[in-house]
Tab-separated table of C-alpha atoms in Angstrom:
chain	number	residue	atom	x	y	z
A	1253	MET	CA	5.743	73.908	-3.277
A	1254	ASN	CA	6.576	73.494	0.401
A	1255	SER	CA	5.643	70.092	1.843
A	1256	PHE	CA	4.233	71.812	4.966
A	1257	TYR	CA	1.198	74.085	5.139
A	1258	SER	CA	1.843	77.814	5.527
A	1259	LYS	CA	0.464	79.611	8.605
A	1260	GLU	CA	-2.355	81.077	6.476
A	1261	GLU	CA	-3.253	77.654	5.095
A	1262	LEU	CA	-3.295	76.164	8.604
A	1263	LEU	CA	-5.697	78.854	9.763
A	1264	SER	CA	-7.982	78.179	6.775
A	1265	ILE	CA	-8.317	74.474	7.734
A	1266	GLY	CA	-10.444	75.542	10.690
A	1267	PHE	CA	-8.584	74.142	13.702
A	1268	LYS	CA	-9.905	75.206	17.103
A	1269	THR	CA	-6.477	76.741	17.843
A	1270	VAL	CA	-3.076	76.774	16.124
A	1271	GLY	CA	0.093	77.912	17.881
A	1272	GLU	CA	3.387	79.254	16.550
A	1273	ASN	CA	6.042	77.281	14.679
A	1274	VAL	CA	3.636	74.540	13.592
A	1275	LEU	CA	4.713	72.261	10.737
A	1276	ILE	CA	1.968	70.051	9.313
A	1277	SER	CA	2.441	67.951	6.199
A	1278	ARG	CA	0.121	68.621	3.278
A	1279	LYS	CA	-0.325	64.826	3.186
A	1280	ALA	CA	-1.888	64.658	6.671
A	1281	SER	CA	-5.685	64.270	7.003
A	1282	PHE	CA	-7.972	65.959	9.533
A	1283	TYR	CA	-11.573	65.159	10.422
A	1284	SER	CA	-13.503	67.604	12.621
A	1285	PRO	CA	-10.610	70.099	12.677
A	1286	SER	CA	-12.777	72.504	14.717
A	1287	GLU	CA	-12.269	70.091	17.663
A	1288	ILE	CA	-8.456	69.945	17.296
A	1289	GLU	CA	-6.205	72.241	19.376
A	1290	ILE	CA	-2.562	72.587	18.363
A	1291	GLY	CA	0.049	74.227	20.601
A	1292	ASN	CA	3.441	75.744	19.730
A	1293	HIS	CA	6.373	73.912	18.136
A	1294	VAL	CA	4.299	71.003	16.826
A	1295	ARG	CA	5.181	68.871	13.814
A	1296	ILE	CA	2.817	66.391	12.155
A	1297	ASP	CA	4.336	64.324	9.340
A	1298	ASP	CA	3.040	62.631	6.172
A	1299	PHE	CA	0.051	60.297	6.103
A	1300	CYS	CA	-1.165	61.028	9.625
A	1301	ILE	CA	-4.875	60.992	10.462
A	1302	LEU	CA	-6.246	63.138	13.285
A	1303	SER	CA	-9.950	62.849	13.993
A	1304	GLY	CA	-12.169	64.100	16.811
A	1305	LYS	CA	-11.358	65.840	20.091
A	1306	ILE	CA	-7.580	66.195	20.183
A	1307	LYS	CA	-5.481	68.606	22.241
A	1308	LEU	CA	-1.772	68.885	21.427
A	1309	GLY	CA	0.507	70.792	23.801
A	1310	ASN	CA	3.913	72.285	22.920
A	1311	TYR	CA	7.043	70.663	21.474
A	1312	ILE	CA	5.260	67.641	20.032
A	1313	HIS	CA	6.229	65.406	17.116
A	1314	ILE	CA	3.744	63.052	15.497
A	1315	SER	CA	5.717	60.931	13.028
A	1316	ALA	CA	4.547	59.616	9.660
A	1317	GLN	CA	1.603	57.236	9.415
A	1318	CYS	CA	0.242	57.855	12.913
A	1319	ALA	CA	-3.505	57.849	13.546
A	1320	LEU	CA	-5.257	59.566	16.451
A	1321	TYR	CA	-8.947	58.697	16.768
A	1322	GLY	CA	-10.290	61.166	19.321
A	1323	GLN	CA	-13.990	60.339	19.578
A	1324	ALA	CA	-13.715	60.363	23.406
A	1325	GLY	CA	-10.732	62.729	23.463
A	1326	ILE	CA	-6.944	62.527	23.256
A	1327	THR	CA	-4.576	64.872	25.085
A	1328	MET	CA	-0.837	64.993	24.379
A	1329	GLU	CA	1.016	67.220	26.811
A	1330	ASP	CA	4.302	69.082	26.202
A	1331	PHE	CA	7.448	67.320	24.963
A	1332	THR	CA	5.692	64.157	23.814
A	1333	GLY	CA	6.061	62.141	20.653
A	1334	LEU	CA	4.578	59.320	18.641
A	1335	SER	CA	6.969	57.303	16.477
A	1336	PRO	CA	5.931	56.153	12.961
A	1337	GLY	CA	2.785	54.100	12.638
A	1338	THR	CA	1.477	54.569	16.175
A	1339	ILE	CA	-2.310	54.374	16.568
A	1340	VAL	CA	-4.217	55.959	19.453
A	1341	PHE	CA	-7.844	54.898	20.007
A	1342	SER	CA	-10.114	56.758	22.420
A	1343	ALA	CA	-13.038	54.583	21.310
A	1344	THR	CA	-13.359	51.085	19.882
A	1345	ASP	CA	-16.131	48.665	19.046
A	1346	ASP	CA	-16.821	45.721	21.364
A	1347	PHE	CA	-15.447	42.668	19.516
A	1348	SER	CA	-17.025	40.106	21.897
A	1349	GLY	CA	-19.621	39.045	19.324
A	1350	GLU	CA	-22.489	40.351	21.467
A	1351	TYR	CA	-22.897	43.416	19.216
A	1352	LEU	CA	-22.517	44.459	15.606
A	1353	ILE	CA	-19.404	46.353	14.602
A	1354	GLY	CA	-18.678	49.327	12.376
A	1355	PRO	CA	-19.592	52.952	11.752
A	1356	MET	CA	-22.316	52.091	9.230
A	1357	VAL	CA	-24.286	49.994	11.763
A	1358	PRO	CA	-26.926	51.925	13.775
A	1359	HIS	CA	-25.632	52.848	17.228
A	1360	SER	CA	-28.418	50.864	18.949
A	1361	PHE	CA	-26.840	47.623	17.630
A	1362	ARG	CA	-23.297	48.526	18.688
A	1363	HIS	CA	-21.402	48.750	21.965
A	1364	VAL	CA	-18.606	51.310	21.793
A	1365	ILE	CA	-15.961	51.304	24.520
A	1366	GLU	CA	-14.756	54.870	25.134
A	1367	GLY	CA	-12.191	56.592	27.317
A	1368	HIS	CA	-10.121	59.762	27.076
A	1369	VAL	CA	-6.438	59.010	26.402
A	1370	PHE	CA	-3.875	61.147	28.271
A	1371	ILE	CA	-0.255	61.224	27.126
A	1372	LYS	CA	1.508	63.270	29.781
A	1373	ARG	CA	4.701	65.343	29.569
A	1374	PHE	CA	7.901	63.712	28.286
A	1375	VAL	CA	6.214	60.524	27.048
A	1376	GLN	CA	7.593	58.849	23.916
A	1377	VAL	CA	5.764	56.001	22.189
A	1378	GLY	CA	7.734	53.641	19.916
A	1379	ALA	CA	6.940	52.805	16.296
A	1380	ARG	CA	3.836	50.772	15.410
A	1381	SER	CA	2.508	50.799	18.965
A	1382	VAL	CA	-1.227	50.787	19.728
A	1383	ILE	CA	-2.867	52.654	22.618
A	1384	LEU	CA	-6.385	51.622	23.662
A	1385	PRO	CA	-9.195	53.790	25.126
A	1386	GLY	CA	-9.000	55.204	28.643
A	1387	VAL	CA	-5.240	54.768	29.027
A	1388	ILE	CA	-3.080	57.308	30.869
A	1389	LEU	CA	0.618	57.353	30.054
A	1390	GLU	CA	2.043	59.096	33.118
A	1391	GLU	CA	4.792	61.716	32.896
A	1392	GLY	CA	8.086	60.537	31.464
A	1393	CYS	CA	7.197	56.971	30.619
A	1394	ALA	CA	8.482	55.493	27.363
A	1395	VAL	CA	7.053	52.660	25.310
A	1396	GLY	CA	9.104	50.392	23.039
A	1397	ALA	CA	8.258	49.702	19.411
A	1398	MET	CA	5.314	47.459	18.511
A	1399	SER	CA	3.805	47.546	21.996
A	1400	LEU	CA	0.132	47.203	22.898
A	1401	ILE	CA	-0.896	49.574	25.679
A	1402	THR	CA	-4.068	48.212	27.279
A	1403	GLN	CA	-3.761	49.867	30.695
A	1404	SER	CA	-2.280	53.007	32.229
A	1405	LEU	CA	1.503	53.161	32.648
A	1406	GLU	CA	3.462	54.585	35.589
A	1407	ALA	CA	5.680	57.681	35.444
A	1408	TRP	CA	9.348	57.530	34.477
A	1409	LYS	CA	9.398	53.847	33.543
A	1410	ILE	CA	10.108	52.081	30.245
A	1411	TYR	CA	7.614	49.544	28.910
A	1412	ALA	CA	7.485	47.205	25.903
A	1413	GLY	CA	5.624	44.187	24.618
A	1414	ILE	CA	2.175	42.784	23.907
A	1415	PRO	CA	0.704	43.735	26.258
A	1416	ALA	CA	3.189	46.387	27.380
A	1417	ARG	CA	5.058	45.432	30.558
A	1418	PHE	CA	7.633	47.179	32.763
A	1419	ILE	CA	11.241	46.899	31.535
A	1420	LYS	CA	13.225	49.374	33.650
A	1421	GLU	CA	13.318	52.873	35.173
A	1422	ARG	CA	13.788	55.892	32.865
A	1423	SER	CA	16.125	58.848	33.434
A	1424	ARG	CA	14.525	62.172	34.429
A	1425	ARG	CA	17.281	64.316	32.916
A	1426	MET	CA	15.014	65.509	30.107
A	1427	SER	CA	12.947	67.353	32.697
A	1428	GLU	CA	16.054	69.367	33.651
A	1429	LEU	CA	16.880	70.021	29.973
A	1430	THR	CA	13.412	71.497	29.470
A	1431	THR	CA	14.165	74.253	31.972
A	1432	LEU	CA	17.335	75.101	30.045
A	1433	LEU	CA	15.553	75.035	26.671
A	1434	LEU	CA	12.692	77.245	27.835
A	1435	SER	CA	15.018	79.781	29.512
A	1436	ASN	CA	17.000	80.074	26.258
A	1437	SER	CA	13.805	80.437	24.178
A	1438	LEU	CA	12.684	83.583	25.950
């Protein structure tokens, strides 16, 4: 048995859309697949959880043990990646103590903080990082392992830490390589 779903099996899961050359582990879990859009050349590895409104562009890799909670929406644009164990939250309970917490508590007793998460082109997020609701990772930024992203990050810069902070500028060469790759793919 192949460890990835076949094209026919992917279509039977009920995703909103599924592109070409998509490799998804049989050990990945999907909740509300009818709200999940998957582009071309996408790979999702073992033990990943994708839930809610998620839009994946082209040439994306979601490594093992990642979780994307898309209650308020998550968009990953082309040539992006999440390293192992990364968690992306588009919604989270308010932990201030002013409200009750958890999905089994009636909504009237909870305060959920929501915000669409945008991961723009050429972004790479390091292993075991956490992204909080409403964050925009601008084109080309990179995040080091075990970082906490609590606010939007600027384009073409490298960040790391808890909370994530600017480390240095990032090369833009990958943008040039994309043009070469796409011209050879035609």
